[in-house]
Amino acid sequence: MPRIDRLAKLMILPLFWVLTACGGTPPAAIEVEANFVRAPSVGAPATAGYLTLTAAEADALISATTDMAETMELHTMTMNNGVMSMRPVSEIELPAGTPVELKPGGLHLMLMNPKDELASLDEVDITLNFENAAPVVVTLPVRQP
C-alpha cells in the first residue's frame, strides 16, 4: 500500500499545478468614482448618469443596468456646427491606469424610460459590466437638474 500512496501523490501534484495554471489570475478590479444620476422630470424619455472609471489593466465597459430604467445604454455626446448630437456606443474603452470620465457633454450612461420614482430617490444602484473584470455595482446619488 505505501507504494500506491506515493504513486497517487506523484500523480496529484502535477494535476494540481495544471489546475492552478488554468485558473490564471482573476481579472483586475475597476476603480469607480461615483458622481451622480440626473433626476428626470416626470415622464421624461431619458436621463443620464456620470462617473469616473479607472482600470488597473486595459478593459472596456460593455453595458450597464438598473432597476430604475427600462434599459440603459452607453452614450456619447458631441457638438457639430453648434448642433448637439447623442448616440449610443457599443463599449467604452478603459486604458490601463487612465481615468475615463463619463460626464455631461461627453461619454455617459443613458437611462432610457426611467421610472417616475427615480426622481424622488436619494440614490440609485447601477451594475456596470466589463469585458474582462467582474461586474461592479455602484450607488450614485440622484441630483435634481
mmCIF file of C-alpha atoms in Angstrom:
data_model
loop_
_atom_site.group_PDB
_atom_site.id
_atom_site.type_symbol
_atom_site.label_atom_id
_atom_site.label_comp_id
_atom_site.label_asym_id
_atom_site.label_seq_id
_atom_site.Cartn_x
_atom_site.Cartn_y
_atom_site.Cartn_z
ATOM 1 C CA MET A 1 0.000 0.000 0.000
ATOM 2 C CA PRO A 2 2.716 2.615 0.710
ATOM 3 C CA ARG A 3 3.837 2.394 -2.929
ATOM 4 C CA ILE A 4 0.287 3.208 -4.167
ATOM 5 C CA ASP A 5 0.067 6.189 -1.799
ATOM 6 C CA ARG A 6 3.366 7.514 -3.108
ATOM 7 C CA LEU A 7 2.275 6.973 -6.712
ATOM 8 C CA ALA A 8 -1.035 8.762 -6.055
ATOM 9 C CA LYS A 9 0.805 11.738 -4.552
ATOM 10 C CA LEU A 10 3.104 11.894 -7.556
ATOM 11 C CA MET A 11 0.091 11.954 -9.888
ATOM 12 C CA ILE A 12 -1.864 14.534 -7.878
ATOM 13 C CA LEU A 13 0.933 17.104 -7.686
ATOM 14 C CA PRO A 14 1.193 17.686 -11.486
ATOM 15 C CA LEU A 15 -2.604 17.758 -11.695
ATOM 16 C CA PHE A 16 -2.652 20.473 -9.005
ATOM 17 C CA TRP A 17 -0.096 22.520 -10.976
ATOM 18 C CA VAL A 18 -2.139 22.223 -14.180
ATOM 19 C CA LEU A 19 -5.390 23.200 -12.473
ATOM 20 C CA THR A 20 -3.721 26.161 -10.766
ATOM 21 C CA ALA A 21 -2.205 27.360 -14.041
ATOM 22 C CA CYS A 22 -5.501 27.033 -15.918
ATOM 23 C CA GLY A 23 -7.284 29.109 -13.328
ATOM 24 C CA GLY A 24 -4.986 32.041 -14.054
ATOM 25 C CA THR A 25 -5.226 35.229 -12.125
ATOM 26 C CA PRO A 26 -8.565 36.915 -11.523
ATOM 27 C CA PRO A 27 -9.341 39.914 -13.740
ATOM 28 C CA ALA A 28 -8.102 43.216 -12.383
ATOM 29 C CA ALA A 29 -10.517 45.344 -10.440
ATOM 30 C CA ILE A 30 -12.050 48.535 -11.756
ATOM 31 C CA GLU A 31 -11.936 51.607 -9.539
ATOM 32 C CA VAL A 32 -15.185 53.566 -9.701
ATOM 33 C CA GLU A 33 -15.532 57.152 -8.539
ATOM 34 C CA ALA A 34 -19.254 57.776 -8.177
ATOM 35 C CA ASN A 35 -20.600 61.031 -9.494
ATOM 36 C CA PHE A 36 -24.400 61.290 -9.972
ATOM 37 C CA VAL A 37 -27.548 60.487 -11.921
ATOM 38 C CA ARG A 38 -29.553 63.461 -13.129
ATOM 39 C CA ALA A 39 -33.110 63.262 -11.721
ATOM 40 C CA PRO A 40 -35.551 63.012 -14.612
ATOM 41 C CA SER A 41 -38.629 65.174 -14.868
ATOM 42 C CA VAL A 42 -41.849 63.129 -14.667
ATOM 43 C CA GLY A 43 -42.475 61.336 -17.949
ATOM 44 C CA ALA A 44 -39.032 62.204 -19.378
ATOM 45 C CA PRO A 45 -37.872 59.696 -22.024
ATOM 46 C CA ALA A 46 -34.333 59.532 -20.627
ATOM 47 C CA THR A 47 -31.818 60.816 -18.137
ATOM 48 C CA ALA A 48 -28.073 60.400 -17.686
ATOM 49 C CA GLY A 49 -25.565 59.023 -15.204
ATOM 50 C CA TYR A 50 -21.983 60.130 -14.698
ATOM 51 C CA LEU A 51 -18.916 58.580 -13.030
ATOM 52 C CA THR A 52 -15.186 58.018 -13.468
ATOM 53 C CA LEU A 53 -13.683 54.579 -14.163
ATOM 54 C CA THR A 54 -10.048 53.531 -13.803
ATOM 55 C CA ALA A 55 -8.927 50.028 -14.797
ATOM 56 C CA ALA A 56 -5.706 48.520 -13.453
ATOM 57 C CA GLU A 57 -5.417 46.602 -16.742
ATOM 58 C CA ALA A 58 -6.905 47.589 -20.108
ATOM 59 C CA ASP A 59 -10.603 46.726 -20.225
ATOM 60 C CA ALA A 60 -13.892 48.055 -21.601
ATOM 61 C CA LEU A 61 -17.260 48.958 -20.125
ATOM 62 C CA ILE A 62 -19.690 46.961 -22.279
ATOM 63 C CA SER A 63 -23.059 47.553 -20.601
ATOM 64 C CA ALA A 64 -24.892 48.861 -17.543
ATOM 65 C CA THR A 65 -28.213 48.027 -15.912
ATOM 66 C CA THR A 66 -30.521 49.382 -13.234
ATOM 67 C CA ASP A 67 -33.990 48.572 -11.932
ATOM 68 C CA MET A 68 -34.875 52.264 -12.220
ATOM 69 C CA ALA A 69 -34.990 52.404 -16.045
ATOM 70 C CA GLU A 70 -36.385 50.255 -18.822
ATOM 71 C CA THR A 71 -32.921 49.970 -20.391
ATOM 72 C CA MET A 72 -29.508 51.595 -20.179
ATOM 73 C CA GLU A 73 -27.169 52.498 -22.981
ATOM 74 C CA LEU A 74 -23.609 53.723 -23.179
ATOM 75 C CA HIS A 75 -23.698 57.086 -24.975
ATOM 76 C CA THR A 76 -21.523 59.855 -26.264
ATOM 77 C CA MET A 77 -22.472 63.473 -26.901
ATOM 78 C CA THR A 78 -20.802 65.648 -29.498
ATOM 79 C CA MET A 79 -21.251 69.164 -30.837
ATOM 80 C CA ASN A 80 -21.123 69.565 -34.599
ATOM 81 C CA ASN A 81 -21.546 73.073 -36.052
ATOM 82 C CA GLY A 82 -23.430 74.134 -32.930
ATOM 83 C CA VAL A 83 -25.743 71.101 -33.038
ATOM 84 C CA MET A 84 -25.688 68.674 -30.110
ATOM 85 C CA SER A 85 -25.818 65.009 -31.089
ATOM 86 C CA MET A 86 -26.090 61.968 -28.826
ATOM 87 C CA ARG A 87 -25.561 58.428 -29.993
ATOM 88 C CA PRO A 88 -25.086 55.030 -28.402
ATOM 89 C CA VAL A 89 -21.656 53.388 -28.360
ATOM 90 C CA SER A 90 -21.041 49.646 -28.126
ATOM 91 C CA GLU A 91 -18.367 49.985 -25.447
ATOM 92 C CA ILE A 92 -16.216 52.475 -23.605
ATOM 93 C CA GLU A 93 -12.516 51.672 -23.727
ATOM 94 C CA LEU A 94 -10.674 51.790 -20.396
ATOM 95 C CA PRO A 95 -6.896 52.099 -20.939
ATOM 96 C CA ALA A 96 -4.798 50.692 -18.101
ATOM 97 C CA GLY A 97 -4.308 53.181 -15.283
ATOM 98 C CA THR A 98 -6.014 56.068 -17.100
ATOM 99 C CA PRO A 99 -9.189 57.548 -15.580
ATOM 100 C CA VAL A 100 -12.084 57.689 -18.046
ATOM 101 C CA GLU A 101 -14.645 60.300 -17.066
ATOM 102 C CA LEU A 102 -18.298 59.869 -18.013
ATOM 103 C CA LYS A 103 -19.540 63.438 -17.732
ATOM 104 C CA PRO A 104 -22.029 65.952 -19.128
ATOM 105 C CA GLY A 105 -21.073 66.857 -22.688
ATOM 106 C CA GLY A 106 -19.198 63.595 -23.331
ATOM 107 C CA LEU A 107 -19.447 59.904 -22.593
ATOM 108 C CA HIS A 108 -22.268 58.994 -20.196
ATOM 109 C CA LEU A 109 -24.753 56.348 -19.109
ATOM 110 C CA MET A 110 -28.189 56.900 -20.657
ATOM 111 C CA LEU A 111 -31.120 55.616 -18.592
ATOM 112 C CA MET A 112 -33.894 55.077 -21.129
ATOM 113 C CA ASN A 113 -37.515 55.390 -19.980
ATOM 114 C CA PRO A 114 -36.645 55.946 -16.321
ATOM 115 C CA LYS A 115 -39.234 55.035 -13.718
ATOM 116 C CA ASP A 116 -41.057 58.051 -12.277
ATOM 117 C CA GLU A 117 -39.930 57.200 -8.726
ATOM 118 C CA LEU A 118 -36.285 57.732 -9.769
ATOM 119 C CA ALA A 119 -36.871 61.496 -9.472
ATOM 120 C CA SER A 120 -37.703 61.163 -5.768
ATOM 121 C CA LEU A 121 -34.884 58.781 -4.792
ATOM 122 C CA ASP A 122 -31.746 59.856 -2.937
ATOM 123 C CA GLU A 123 -29.602 57.295 -4.761
ATOM 124 C CA VAL A 124 -29.774 54.545 -7.370
ATOM 125 C CA ASP A 125 -27.832 51.288 -7.835
ATOM 126 C CA ILE A 126 -26.292 50.643 -11.240
ATOM 127 C CA THR A 127 -24.493 47.467 -12.303
ATOM 128 C CA LEU A 128 -21.526 48.045 -14.601
ATOM 129 C CA ASN A 129 -20.466 45.139 -16.830
ATOM 130 C CA PHE A 130 -16.954 44.897 -18.232
ATOM 131 C CA GLU A 131 -15.279 42.898 -20.950
ATOM 132 C CA ASN A 132 -12.793 41.297 -18.518
ATOM 133 C CA ALA A 133 -13.373 42.468 -14.954
ATOM 134 C CA ALA A 134 -16.190 41.242 -12.752
ATOM 135 C CA PRO A 135 -19.386 43.333 -12.678
ATOM 136 C CA VAL A 136 -19.384 46.269 -10.256
ATOM 137 C CA VAL A 137 -22.463 47.653 -8.505
ATOM 138 C CA VAL A 138 -22.161 51.375 -7.868
ATOM 139 C CA THR A 139 -24.565 53.571 -5.913
ATOM 140 C CA LEU A 140 -24.963 57.011 -7.454
ATOM 141 C CA PRO A 141 -26.726 59.934 -5.787
ATOM 142 C CA VAL A 142 -29.718 61.328 -7.683
ATOM 143 C CA ARG A 143 -29.416 65.092 -8.247
ATOM 144 C CA GLN A 144 -32.151 67.470 -9.283
ATOM 145 C CA PRO A 145 -31.391 69.365 -12.516
#
